[in-house]
């Protein structure tokens, strides 16, 4: 049922009138909620925002809920519950102070569901596009075990680590990507607008163009004809990629290639292992059944190779075997990871061992990213210098013969 904003007036213990706003499905629901909080409502009116009071929603921006938003929400919710606030009160405060309007709306819906008797995990489960299965199952385990606050802290730490890792990778790769994009645009601009001017000038003067200049002029002519088909092709490629990137058959063909890619393959492997071990450790620590946890962490790893390995481990555990044995058959898991998981099984500290593996690979990802950045920057400078140098030489080489043509 859709909720509305209501403005209410209550009389406090001193007899003074106080005004506030609340989200609810109806006036009767507002009245019941206020009475449940020990307040005596004097008046309740629907609050209809008009004109400048209406919120402006920008599609694709204001309605986007990221992992960072969920991490902050989990941390704040855990802090308030640990401080002794009721779940309903904590969610009310969250809905009032969360800056993301889309998340605010979802939190209000979750609060209303809980108020009607649903559990937190069931309420979160109604929003699968917002809350990951990892979070929903960990919350369910915390509710059953009676340690919801600890689980929320674990969720926050897990998501915060993931956000931190993503931020480091984006930060390291932003500069090379931006420089490369600017260089490509500059080269295209020169081929489309500058080279034709020189080509016309050379043609008017007569004479035979040097080989380098002729190559550049030919590239310019081809690009002039092919620029529109190229743009259309790129657009179609992006559309097909977005349409098929989540399909199992497409992933089975593409994602194994990520791990075999030169230079970046090792980085992709380390990121996948860090994500798998961190999520797995968090779910084991929260008390989620191991078979259920393996299903979720496999899908959340982001790579079909890791997902297949998780399924193999699940079947092994189902038949009473160990976790570590099936992992040896999957080269994506280094021997160190397999051995640490085996030790964790033997000592009964699997969650701690998985967390240590995740921390180790987080550091590995960071150092690998920094090393790649340090390597990419001089390579890009050399490549761009070579391209620009080639174009400059090709453009000005015929000028040395201009005076002979004029004579």
mmCIF file of C-alpha atoms in Angstrom:
data_model
loop_
_atom_site.group_PDB
_atom_site.id
_atom_site.type_symbol
_atom_site.label_atom_id
_atom_site.label_comp_id
_atom_site.label_asym_id
_atom_site.label_seq_id
_atom_site.Cartn_x
_atom_site.Cartn_y
_atom_site.Cartn_z
ATOM 1 C CA UNK A 1 0.000 0.000 0.000
ATOM 2 C CA UNK A 2 1.339 3.449 -0.899
ATOM 3 C CA UNK A 3 2.284 5.725 1.970
ATOM 4 C CA UNK A 4 1.558 9.434 2.378
ATOM 5 C CA UNK A 5 3.118 12.145 4.494
ATOM 6 C CA UNK A 6 0.900 13.422 7.310
ATOM 7 C CA UNK A 7 1.341 16.485 9.503
ATOM 8 C CA UNK A 8 0.236 15.864 13.072
ATOM 9 C CA UNK A 9 -0.193 17.861 16.259
ATOM 10 C CA UNK A 10 0.177 16.283 19.686
ATOM 11 C CA UNK A 11 -0.124 17.548 23.238
ATOM 12 C CA UNK A 12 2.891 16.796 25.414
ATOM 13 C CA UNK A 13 2.980 16.131 29.164
ATOM 14 C CA UNK A 14 3.178 19.869 29.900
ATOM 15 C CA UNK A 15 0.088 20.548 27.807
ATOM 16 C CA UNK A 16 1.965 22.225 24.953
ATOM 17 C CA UNK A 17 1.116 21.572 21.307
ATOM 18 C CA UNK A 18 3.906 20.069 19.185
ATOM 19 C CA UNK A 19 3.888 19.539 15.422
ATOM 20 C CA UNK A 20 5.615 16.869 13.351
ATOM 21 C CA UNK A 21 5.433 14.797 10.174
ATOM 22 C CA UNK A 22 5.113 11.061 9.704
ATOM 23 C CA UNK A 23 4.809 8.553 6.836
ATOM 24 C CA UNK A 24 1.861 6.150 6.938
ATOM 25 C CA UNK A 25 -0.758 4.490 4.776
ATOM 26 C CA UNK A 26 -3.723 6.327 6.315
ATOM 27 C CA UNK A 27 -4.783 8.751 9.055
ATOM 28 C CA UNK A 28 -5.872 5.846 11.243
ATOM 29 C CA UNK A 29 -2.429 4.294 10.889
ATOM 30 C CA UNK A 30 -0.862 7.605 11.985
ATOM 31 C CA UNK A 31 -3.184 7.784 14.975
ATOM 32 C CA UNK A 32 -2.406 4.195 15.972
ATOM 33 C CA UNK A 33 1.333 4.780 15.652
ATOM 34 C CA UNK A 34 1.256 7.977 17.746
ATOM 35 C CA UNK A 35 -0.840 6.313 20.456
ATOM 36 C CA UNK A 36 1.563 3.390 20.448
ATOM 37 C CA UNK A 37 4.371 5.862 21.153
ATOM 38 C CA UNK A 38 2.445 7.238 24.111
ATOM 39 C CA UNK A 39 1.332 10.452 22.382
ATOM 40 C CA UNK A 40 -2.129 12.024 22.275
ATOM 41 C CA UNK A 41 -2.906 13.253 18.736
ATOM 42 C CA UNK A 42 -4.839 16.525 18.456
ATOM 43 C CA UNK A 43 -5.050 16.745 14.663
ATOM 44 C CA UNK A 44 -3.799 14.750 11.673
ATOM 45 C CA UNK A 45 -3.756 16.157 8.140
ATOM 46 C CA UNK A 46 -2.344 14.866 4.868
ATOM 47 C CA UNK A 47 0.679 16.910 3.812
ATOM 48 C CA UNK A 48 0.497 17.713 0.089
ATOM 49 C CA UNK A 49 3.713 19.265 -1.208
ATOM 50 C CA UNK A 50 3.274 21.757 -4.027
ATOM 51 C CA UNK A 51 5.434 24.064 -6.083
ATOM 52 C CA UNK A 52 8.943 24.517 -4.726
ATOM 53 C CA UNK A 53 8.243 22.099 -1.872
ATOM 54 C CA UNK A 54 8.069 19.157 -4.262
ATOM 55 C CA UNK A 55 11.203 17.035 -4.502
ATOM 56 C CA UNK A 56 13.005 17.009 -7.814
ATOM 57 C CA UNK A 57 13.912 13.523 -8.997
ATOM 58 C CA UNK A 58 16.580 13.106 -11.668
ATOM 59 C CA UNK A 59 16.247 9.668 -13.342
ATOM 60 C CA UNK A 60 19.441 7.654 -13.100
ATOM 61 C CA UNK A 61 20.933 9.906 -10.428
ATOM 62 C CA UNK A 62 18.578 10.554 -7.529
ATOM 63 C CA UNK A 63 17.097 7.043 -7.745
ATOM 64 C CA UNK A 64 20.398 5.163 -7.619
ATOM 65 C CA UNK A 65 21.285 3.244 -4.461
ATOM 66 C CA UNK A 66 24.902 2.144 -4.275
ATOM 67 C CA UNK A 67 26.764 -0.293 -2.055
ATOM 68 C CA UNK A 68 28.197 2.649 -0.119
ATOM 69 C CA UNK A 69 24.669 3.781 0.810
ATOM 70 C CA UNK A 70 23.839 0.286 2.085
ATOM 71 C CA UNK A 71 27.105 0.136 4.066
ATOM 72 C CA UNK A 72 26.375 3.477 5.777
ATOM 73 C CA UNK A 73 22.804 2.401 6.503
ATOM 74 C CA UNK A 74 23.971 -0.895 8.060
ATOM 75 C CA UNK A 75 26.560 0.877 10.213
ATOM 76 C CA UNK A 76 24.084 3.473 11.493
ATOM 77 C CA UNK A 77 21.386 0.872 12.130
ATOM 78 C CA UNK A 78 23.815 -1.331 14.078
ATOM 79 C CA UNK A 79 24.991 1.637 16.164
ATOM 80 C CA UNK A 80 21.444 2.639 17.116
ATOM 81 C CA UNK A 81 20.380 -0.913 17.972
ATOM 82 C CA UNK A 82 23.501 -1.398 20.112
ATOM 83 C CA UNK A 83 22.602 1.866 21.879
ATOM 84 C CA UNK A 84 19.269 0.343 22.894
ATOM 85 C CA UNK A 85 16.890 1.912 20.382
ATOM 86 C CA UNK A 86 14.054 -0.216 19.085
ATOM 87 C CA UNK A 87 14.239 -1.369 15.463
ATOM 88 C CA UNK A 88 11.233 0.764 14.483
ATOM 89 C CA UNK A 89 12.667 3.865 16.115
ATOM 90 C CA UNK A 90 16.067 3.283 14.500
ATOM 91 C CA UNK A 91 14.502 2.914 11.055
ATOM 92 C CA UNK A 92 12.451 6.083 11.593
ATOM 93 C CA UNK A 93 15.610 8.044 12.401
ATOM 94 C CA UNK A 94 17.380 6.520 9.404
ATOM 95 C CA UNK A 95 14.564 7.542 7.072
ATOM 96 C CA UNK A 96 14.790 11.116 8.339
ATOM 97 C CA UNK A 97 18.559 11.544 8.041
ATOM 98 C CA UNK A 98 19.419 9.491 4.940
ATOM 99 C CA UNK A 99 20.380 11.841 2.091
ATOM 100 C CA UNK A 100 19.625 9.395 -0.725
ATOM 101 C CA UNK A 101 15.938 9.958 -1.474
ATOM 102 C CA UNK A 102 15.469 6.567 -3.115
ATOM 103 C CA UNK A 103 16.944 4.777 -0.092
ATOM 104 C CA UNK A 104 14.819 6.931 2.226
ATOM 105 C CA UNK A 105 11.704 5.700 0.434
ATOM 106 C CA UNK A 106 12.820 2.061 0.721
ATOM 107 C CA UNK A 107 13.625 2.428 4.441
ATOM 108 C CA UNK A 108 10.154 3.855 5.066
ATOM 109 C CA UNK A 109 8.580 0.890 3.256
ATOM 110 C CA UNK A 110 10.716 -1.531 5.295
ATOM 111 C CA UNK A 111 9.649 0.217 8.502
ATOM 112 C CA UNK A 112 5.973 -0.004 7.555
ATOM 113 C CA UNK A 113 6.340 -3.725 6.773
ATOM 114 C CA UNK A 114 7.958 -4.371 10.162
ATOM 115 C CA UNK A 115 5.201 -2.392 11.860
ATOM 116 C CA UNK A 116 2.632 -4.744 10.342
ATOM 117 C CA UNK A 117 4.406 -7.742 11.867
ATOM 118 C CA UNK A 118 7.064 -8.777 9.328
ATOM 119 C CA UNK A 119 10.659 -9.483 10.266
ATOM 120 C CA UNK A 120 13.526 -7.248 9.145
ATOM 121 C CA UNK A 121 14.934 -9.922 6.813
ATOM 122 C CA UNK A 122 11.524 -10.514 5.202
ATOM 123 C CA UNK A 123 11.027 -6.766 4.761
ATOM 124 C CA UNK A 124 14.478 -6.363 3.191
ATOM 125 C CA UNK A 125 13.749 -9.361 0.957
ATOM 126 C CA UNK A 126 10.915 -7.422 -0.689
ATOM 127 C CA UNK A 127 13.572 -5.150 -2.213
ATOM 128 C CA UNK A 128 16.030 -7.547 -3.915
ATOM 129 C CA UNK A 129 17.256 -4.825 -6.278
ATOM 130 C CA UNK A 130 18.418 -2.741 -3.306
ATOM 131 C CA UNK A 131 19.585 -5.205 -0.660
ATOM 132 C CA UNK A 132 21.973 -8.000 -1.755
ATOM 133 C CA UNK A 133 21.084 -11.644 -0.892
ATOM 134 C CA UNK A 134 24.215 -11.662 1.274
ATOM 135 C CA UNK A 135 22.726 -8.993 3.548
ATOM 136 C CA UNK A 136 19.245 -10.519 3.672
ATOM 137 C CA UNK A 137 20.512 -13.969 4.682
ATOM 138 C CA UNK A 138 22.929 -12.599 7.273
ATOM 139 C CA UNK A 139 20.127 -10.511 8.824
ATOM 140 C CA UNK A 140 17.907 -13.605 8.907
ATOM 141 C CA UNK A 141 20.638 -15.554 10.701
ATOM 142 C CA UNK A 142 21.105 -12.692 13.179
ATOM 143 C CA UNK A 143 17.380 -12.590 13.914
ATOM 144 C CA UNK A 144 17.269 -16.336 14.555
ATOM 145 C CA UNK A 145 20.399 -16.279 16.714
ATOM 146 C CA UNK A 146 19.475 -13.120 18.625
ATOM 147 C CA UNK A 147 22.577 -11.134 17.630
ATOM 148 C CA UNK A 148 21.198 -8.805 14.976
ATOM 149 C CA UNK A 149 23.366 -5.868 16.063
ATOM 150 C CA UNK A 150 26.565 -7.904 15.647
ATOM 151 C CA UNK A 151 25.431 -9.118 12.227
ATOM 152 C CA UNK A 152 24.693 -5.563 11.095
ATOM 153 C CA UNK A 153 28.186 -4.521 12.179
ATOM 154 C CA UNK A 154 29.628 -7.446 10.208
ATOM 155 C CA UNK A 155 27.556 -6.456 7.143
ATOM 156 C CA UNK A 156 28.756 -2.861 7.437
ATOM 157 C CA UNK A 157 32.407 -3.910 7.741
ATOM 158 C CA UNK A 158 32.043 -6.259 4.765
ATOM 159 C CA UNK A 159 30.426 -3.659 2.520
ATOM 160 C CA UNK A 160 32.810 -0.937 3.668
ATOM 161 C CA UNK A 161 35.766 -3.118 2.724
ATOM 162 C CA UNK A 162 34.223 -3.748 -0.701
ATOM 163 C CA UNK A 163 33.559 -0.035 -1.212
ATOM 164 C CA UNK A 164 37.109 0.819 -0.151
ATOM 165 C CA UNK A 165 38.549 -1.728 -2.575
ATOM 166 C CA UNK A 166 36.426 -0.442 -5.462
ATOM 167 C CA UNK A 167 37.396 3.144 -4.667
ATOM 168 C CA UNK A 168 41.100 2.306 -4.761
ATOM 169 C CA UNK A 169 40.774 0.560 -8.124
ATOM 170 C CA UNK A 170 38.717 3.401 -9.619
ATOM 171 C CA UNK A 171 41.124 6.001 -8.266
ATOM 172 C CA UNK A 172 44.133 4.204 -9.727
ATOM 173 C CA UNK A 173 42.535 3.634 -13.125
ATOM 174 C CA UNK A 174 40.835 7.001 -13.574
ATOM 175 C CA UNK A 175 43.944 8.885 -14.726
ATOM 176 C CA UNK A 176 45.052 6.392 -17.414
ATOM 177 C CA UNK A 177 41.499 6.015 -18.737
ATOM 178 C CA UNK A 178 40.922 9.776 -18.923
ATOM 179 C CA UNK A 179 44.276 10.380 -20.625
ATOM 180 C CA UNK A 180 43.603 7.579 -23.117
ATOM 181 C CA UNK A 181 40.120 8.922 -23.921
ATOM 182 C CA UNK A 182 41.445 12.456 -24.457
ATOM 183 C CA UNK A 183 44.232 11.123 -26.671
ATOM 184 C CA UNK A 184 41.787 9.144 -28.820
ATOM 185 C CA UNK A 185 39.537 12.186 -29.226
ATOM 186 C CA UNK A 186 42.542 14.362 -30.102
ATOM 187 C CA UNK A 187 43.754 11.915 -32.763
ATOM 188 C CA UNK A 188 40.252 11.610 -34.247
ATOM 189 C CA UNK A 189 39.949 15.407 -34.283
ATOM 190 C CA UNK A 190 43.269 15.798 -36.089
ATOM 191 C CA UNK A 191 42.376 13.144 -38.653
ATOM 192 C CA UNK A 192 38.969 14.665 -39.346
ATOM 193 C CA UNK A 193 39.746 18.397 -39.330
ATOM 194 C CA UNK A 194 43.484 19.099 -39.593
ATOM 195 C CA UNK A 195 44.834 16.441 -41.925
ATOM 196 C CA UNK A 196 42.313 17.212 -44.719
ATOM 197 C CA UNK A 197 43.488 20.858 -44.749
ATOM 198 C CA UNK A 198 47.102 19.787 -45.252
ATOM 199 C CA UNK A 199 46.055 17.184 -47.818
ATOM 200 C CA UNK A 200 44.237 19.834 -49.882
ATOM 201 C CA UNK A 201 47.242 22.120 -49.709
ATOM 202 C CA UNK A 202 49.603 19.366 -50.860
ATOM 203 C CA UNK A 203 47.268 18.427 -53.702
ATOM 204 C CA UNK A 204 47.075 22.039 -54.928
ATOM 205 C CA UNK A 205 50.859 22.311 -54.979
ATOM 206 C CA UNK A 206 51.220 19.059 -56.904
ATOM 207 C CA UNK A 207 53.963 16.536 -56.476
ATOM 208 C CA UNK A 208 54.071 13.120 -54.873
ATOM 209 C CA UNK A 209 53.441 12.791 -51.121
ATOM 210 C CA UNK A 210 55.914 10.925 -48.902
ATOM 211 C CA UNK A 211 54.784 7.460 -47.770
ATOM 212 C CA UNK A 212 54.133 8.529 -44.140
ATOM 213 C CA UNK A 213 52.003 11.460 -45.254
ATOM 214 C CA UNK A 214 50.078 9.288 -47.702
ATOM 215 C CA UNK A 215 49.300 6.797 -44.892
ATOM 216 C CA UNK A 216 47.981 9.640 -42.714
ATOM 217 C CA UNK A 217 45.861 11.069 -45.534
ATOM 218 C CA UNK A 218 44.426 7.614 -46.262
ATOM 219 C CA UNK A 219 43.575 7.125 -42.573
ATOM 220 C CA UNK A 220 41.822 10.502 -42.578
ATOM 221 C CA UNK A 221 39.784 9.610 -45.675
ATOM 222 C CA UNK A 222 38.766 6.229 -44.253
ATOM 223 C CA UNK A 223 37.777 7.783 -40.911
ATOM 224 C CA UNK A 224 35.695 10.438 -42.664
ATOM 225 C CA UNK A 225 33.659 7.742 -44.376
ATOM 226 C CA UNK A 226 33.574 5.334 -41.439
ATOM 227 C CA UNK A 227 33.039 7.661 -38.452
ATOM 228 C CA UNK A 228 29.234 7.322 -38.497
ATOM 229 C CA UNK A 229 29.253 3.491 -38.889
ATOM 230 C CA UNK A 230 31.923 3.369 -36.165
ATOM 231 C CA UNK A 231 29.770 5.327 -33.728
ATOM 232 C CA UNK A 232 26.738 3.180 -34.571
ATOM 233 C CA UNK A 233 28.821 0.020 -34.145
ATOM 234 C CA UNK A 234 30.069 1.142 -30.741
ATOM 235 C CA UNK A 235 26.515 1.977 -29.675
ATOM 236 C CA UNK A 236 25.216 -1.421 -30.815
ATOM 237 C CA UNK A 237 28.121 -3.148 -29.080
ATOM 238 C CA UNK A 238 27.410 -1.374 -25.796
ATOM 239 C CA UNK A 239 23.704 -2.228 -26.073
ATOM 240 C CA UNK A 240 24.387 -5.914 -26.760
ATOM 241 C CA UNK A 241 26.901 -6.033 -23.928
ATOM 242 C CA UNK A 242 24.474 -4.564 -21.394
ATOM 243 C CA UNK A 243 21.724 -6.882 -22.630
ATOM 244 C CA UNK A 244 23.750 -10.099 -22.423
ATOM 245 C CA UNK A 245 26.357 -9.517 -19.701
ATOM 246 C CA UNK A 246 24.248 -11.210 -17.009
ATOM 247 C CA UNK A 247 23.226 -14.218 -19.116
ATOM 248 C CA UNK A 248 24.822 -17.475 -18.044
ATOM 249 C CA UNK A 249 25.880 -18.596 -21.531
ATOM 250 C CA UNK A 250 27.503 -15.261 -22.313
ATOM 251 C CA UNK A 251 29.295 -15.156 -18.948
ATOM 252 C CA UNK A 252 30.684 -18.680 -19.434
ATOM 253 C CA UNK A 253 32.378 -17.538 -22.641
ATOM 254 C CA UNK A 254 33.603 -14.115 -21.535
ATOM 255 C CA UNK A 255 34.447 -14.210 -17.821
ATOM 256 C CA UNK A 256 37.095 -16.999 -18.013
ATOM 257 C CA UNK A 257 38.908 -14.748 -20.496
ATOM 258 C CA UNK A 258 39.129 -12.044 -17.835
ATOM 259 C CA UNK A 259 41.346 -14.312 -15.735
ATOM 260 C CA UNK A 260 43.588 -15.114 -18.723
ATOM 261 C CA UNK A 261 43.965 -11.525 -19.903
ATOM 262 C CA UNK A 262 47.568 -10.312 -20.048
ATOM 263 C CA UNK A 263 48.606 -7.879 -17.302
ATOM 264 C CA UNK A 264 45.080 -7.468 -15.876
ATOM 265 C CA UNK A 265 44.196 -11.170 -15.486
ATOM 266 C CA UNK A 266 46.020 -11.487 -12.160
ATOM 267 C CA UNK A 267 44.269 -8.389 -10.822
ATOM 268 C CA UNK A 268 40.830 -9.744 -11.766
ATOM 269 C CA UNK A 269 41.655 -13.054 -10.041
ATOM 270 C CA UNK A 270 42.743 -11.340 -6.822
ATOM 271 C CA UNK A 271 39.628 -9.159 -6.747
ATOM 272 C CA UNK A 272 37.368 -12.217 -7.198
ATOM 273 C CA UNK A 273 39.162 -14.201 -4.466
ATOM 274 C CA UNK A 274 39.044 -11.245 -2.051
ATOM 275 C CA UNK A 275 35.302 -10.832 -2.642
ATOM 276 C CA UNK A 276 34.601 -14.572 -2.330
ATOM 277 C CA UNK A 277 36.547 -15.096 0.911
ATOM 278 C CA UNK A 278 35.276 -11.890 2.531
ATOM 279 C CA UNK A 279 31.625 -12.684 1.837
ATOM 280 C CA UNK A 280 32.028 -16.343 2.784
ATOM 281 C CA UNK A 281 33.751 -15.478 6.059
ATOM 282 C CA UNK A 282 31.104 -12.910 6.959
ATOM 283 C CA UNK A 283 28.262 -15.371 6.341
ATOM 284 C CA UNK A 284 29.909 -18.188 8.288
ATOM 285 C CA UNK A 285 30.537 -15.799 11.185
ATOM 286 C CA UNK A 286 26.871 -14.704 11.095
ATOM 287 C CA UNK A 287 25.719 -18.307 11.413
ATOM 288 C CA UNK A 288 24.326 -18.752 7.898
ATOM 289 C CA UNK A 289 24.211 -22.476 6.960
ATOM 290 C CA UNK A 290 27.302 -23.320 4.933
ATOM 291 C CA UNK A 291 25.423 -24.770 1.931
ATOM 292 C CA UNK A 292 23.252 -21.681 1.683
ATOM 293 C CA UNK A 293 26.305 -19.452 2.118
ATOM 294 C CA UNK A 294 28.141 -21.172 -0.741
ATOM 295 C CA UNK A 295 25.211 -20.531 -3.085
ATOM 296 C CA UNK A 296 25.206 -16.833 -2.270
ATOM 297 C CA UNK A 297 28.963 -16.140 -2.237
ATOM 298 C CA UNK A 298 29.415 -17.953 -5.536
ATOM 299 C CA UNK A 299 26.884 -15.699 -7.247
ATOM 300 C CA UNK A 300 28.285 -12.605 -5.494
ATOM 301 C CA UNK A 301 31.882 -13.288 -6.559
ATOM 302 C CA UNK A 302 31.311 -11.636 -9.935
ATOM 303 C CA UNK A 303 33.009 -14.385 -11.956
ATOM 304 C CA UNK A 304 31.500 -17.599 -13.313
ATOM 305 C CA UNK A 305 34.729 -19.524 -12.642
ATOM 306 C CA UNK A 306 34.494 -18.780 -8.904
ATOM 307 C CA UNK A 307 30.771 -19.549 -9.020
ATOM 308 C CA UNK A 308 31.437 -23.019 -10.521
ATOM 309 C CA UNK A 309 34.089 -23.656 -7.869
ATOM 310 C CA UNK A 310 31.603 -22.729 -5.121
ATOM 311 C CA UNK A 311 29.085 -25.211 -6.558
ATOM 312 C CA UNK A 312 31.734 -27.956 -6.554
ATOM 313 C CA UNK A 313 32.561 -27.176 -2.927
ATOM 314 C CA UNK A 314 28.857 -27.251 -2.046
ATOM 315 C CA UNK A 315 28.448 -30.745 -3.513
ATOM 316 C CA UNK A 316 31.553 -31.887 -1.640
ATOM 317 C CA UNK A 317 30.230 -30.567 1.662
ATOM 318 C CA UNK A 318 26.793 -32.048 0.989
ATOM 319 C CA UNK A 319 28.354 -35.521 0.755
ATOM 320 C CA UNK A 320 30.324 -35.009 3.962
ATOM 321 C CA UNK A 321 33.696 -34.073 2.484
ATOM 322 C CA UNK A 322 35.857 -31.047 3.205
ATOM 323 C CA UNK A 323 35.757 -27.554 1.767
ATOM 324 C CA UNK A 324 39.371 -27.404 0.684
ATOM 325 C CA UNK A 325 39.599 -30.605 -1.388
ATOM 326 C CA UNK A 326 37.433 -29.458 -4.359
ATOM 327 C CA UNK A 327 39.200 -26.094 -4.490
ATOM 328 C CA UNK A 328 42.461 -27.815 -5.459
ATOM 329 C CA UNK A 329 40.836 -28.800 -8.752
ATOM 330 C CA UNK A 330 40.188 -25.152 -9.656
ATOM 331 C CA UNK A 331 43.366 -23.292 -10.692
ATOM 332 C CA UNK A 332 41.724 -19.938 -9.925
ATOM 333 C CA UNK A 333 42.403 -20.635 -6.222
ATOM 334 C CA UNK A 334 46.145 -20.451 -5.395
ATOM 335 C CA UNK A 335 47.598 -23.176 -3.130
ATOM 336 C CA UNK A 336 47.968 -20.667 -0.283
ATOM 337 C CA UNK A 337 44.223 -20.009 -0.242
ATOM 338 C CA UNK A 338 43.402 -23.733 -0.287
ATOM 339 C CA UNK A 339 45.825 -24.454 2.548
ATOM 340 C CA UNK A 340 44.528 -21.620 4.728
ATOM 341 C CA UNK A 341 40.934 -22.787 4.242
ATOM 342 C CA UNK A 342 41.991 -26.337 5.140
ATOM 343 C CA UNK A 343 43.682 -25.071 8.315
ATOM 344 C CA UNK A 344 40.573 -23.046 9.164
ATOM 345 C CA UNK A 345 38.440 -26.176 8.840
ATOM 346 C CA UNK A 346 40.763 -28.222 11.005
ATOM 347 C CA UNK A 347 41.003 -25.614 13.769
ATOM 348 C CA UNK A 348 37.326 -24.602 13.739
ATOM 349 C CA UNK A 349 38.207 -21.011 12.868
ATOM 350 C CA UNK A 350 37.126 -20.985 9.234
ATOM 351 C CA UNK A 351 35.527 -17.536 9.391
ATOM 352 C CA UNK A 352 38.683 -15.955 10.847
ATOM 353 C CA UNK A 353 40.894 -17.658 8.282
ATOM 354 C CA UNK A 354 38.669 -16.524 5.405
ATOM 355 C CA UNK A 355 38.792 -12.965 6.737
ATOM 356 C CA UNK A 356 42.587 -13.086 6.847
ATOM 357 C CA UNK A 357 42.698 -14.347 3.259
ATOM 358 C CA UNK A 358 40.391 -11.518 2.190
ATOM 359 C CA UNK A 359 42.564 -8.931 3.961
ATOM 360 C CA UNK A 360 45.692 -10.369 2.342
ATOM 361 C CA UNK A 361 44.164 -10.197 -1.130
ATOM 362 C CA UNK A 362 42.821 -6.699 -0.507
ATOM 363 C CA UNK A 363 46.418 -5.632 0.066
ATOM 364 C CA UNK A 364 47.518 -7.612 -2.987
ATOM 365 C CA UNK A 365 44.910 -5.867 -5.129
ATOM 366 C CA UNK A 366 46.042 -2.487 -3.843
ATOM 367 C CA UNK A 367 49.725 -3.160 -4.511
ATOM 368 C CA UNK A 368 48.998 -4.719 -7.918
ATOM 369 C CA UNK A 369 46.845 -1.749 -8.906
ATOM 370 C CA UNK A 370 49.560 0.693 -7.878
ATOM 371 C CA UNK A 371 52.180 -1.307 -9.791
ATOM 372 C CA UNK A 372 49.982 -1.414 -12.912
ATOM 373 C CA UNK A 373 49.363 2.319 -12.654
ATOM 374 C CA UNK A 374 53.085 2.989 -12.361
ATOM 375 C CA UNK A 375 53.636 0.792 -15.426
ATOM 376 C CA UNK A 376 50.755 2.121 -17.502
ATOM 377 C CA UNK A 377 51.574 5.819 -17.115
ATOM 378 C CA UNK A 378 55.044 5.762 -18.778
ATOM 379 C CA UNK A 379 53.785 3.315 -21.414
ATOM 380 C CA UNK A 380 50.901 5.622 -22.267
ATOM 381 C CA UNK A 381 53.255 8.608 -22.463
ATOM 382 C CA UNK A 382 55.539 6.658 -24.806
ATOM 383 C CA UNK A 383 52.660 5.448 -26.996
ATOM 384 C CA UNK A 384 50.990 8.850 -27.162
ATOM 385 C CA UNK A 385 54.336 10.491 -27.849
ATOM 386 C CA UNK A 386 54.905 8.036 -30.685
ATOM 387 C CA UNK A 387 51.463 8.667 -32.201
ATOM 388 C CA UNK A 388 51.738 12.445 -31.969
ATOM 389 C CA UNK A 389 55.298 12.351 -33.261
ATOM 390 C CA UNK A 390 54.264 10.208 -36.226
ATOM 391 C CA UNK A 391 51.424 12.609 -37.102
ATOM 392 C CA UNK A 392 53.601 15.708 -36.794
ATOM 393 C CA UNK A 393 56.384 14.239 -38.923
ATOM 394 C CA UNK A 394 53.887 12.965 -41.500
ATOM 395 C CA UNK A 395 52.216 16.368 -41.726
ATOM 396 C CA UNK A 396 55.350 18.479 -41.992
ATOM 397 C CA UNK A 397 57.532 16.134 -44.045
ATOM 398 C CA UNK A 398 56.127 17.381 -47.386
ATOM 399 C CA UNK A 399 56.778 20.996 -46.369
ATOM 400 C CA UNK A 400 60.488 20.445 -46.920
ATOM 401 C CA UNK A 401 59.693 19.947 -50.618
ATOM 402 C CA UNK A 402 57.226 22.833 -50.894
ATOM 403 C CA UNK A 403 59.853 25.359 -52.022
ATOM 404 C CA UNK A 404 60.990 23.027 -54.787
ATOM 405 C CA UNK A 405 57.382 22.702 -55.990
ATOM 406 C CA UNK A 406 56.906 26.486 -55.911
ATOM 407 C CA UNK A 407 60.055 27.014 -57.983
#
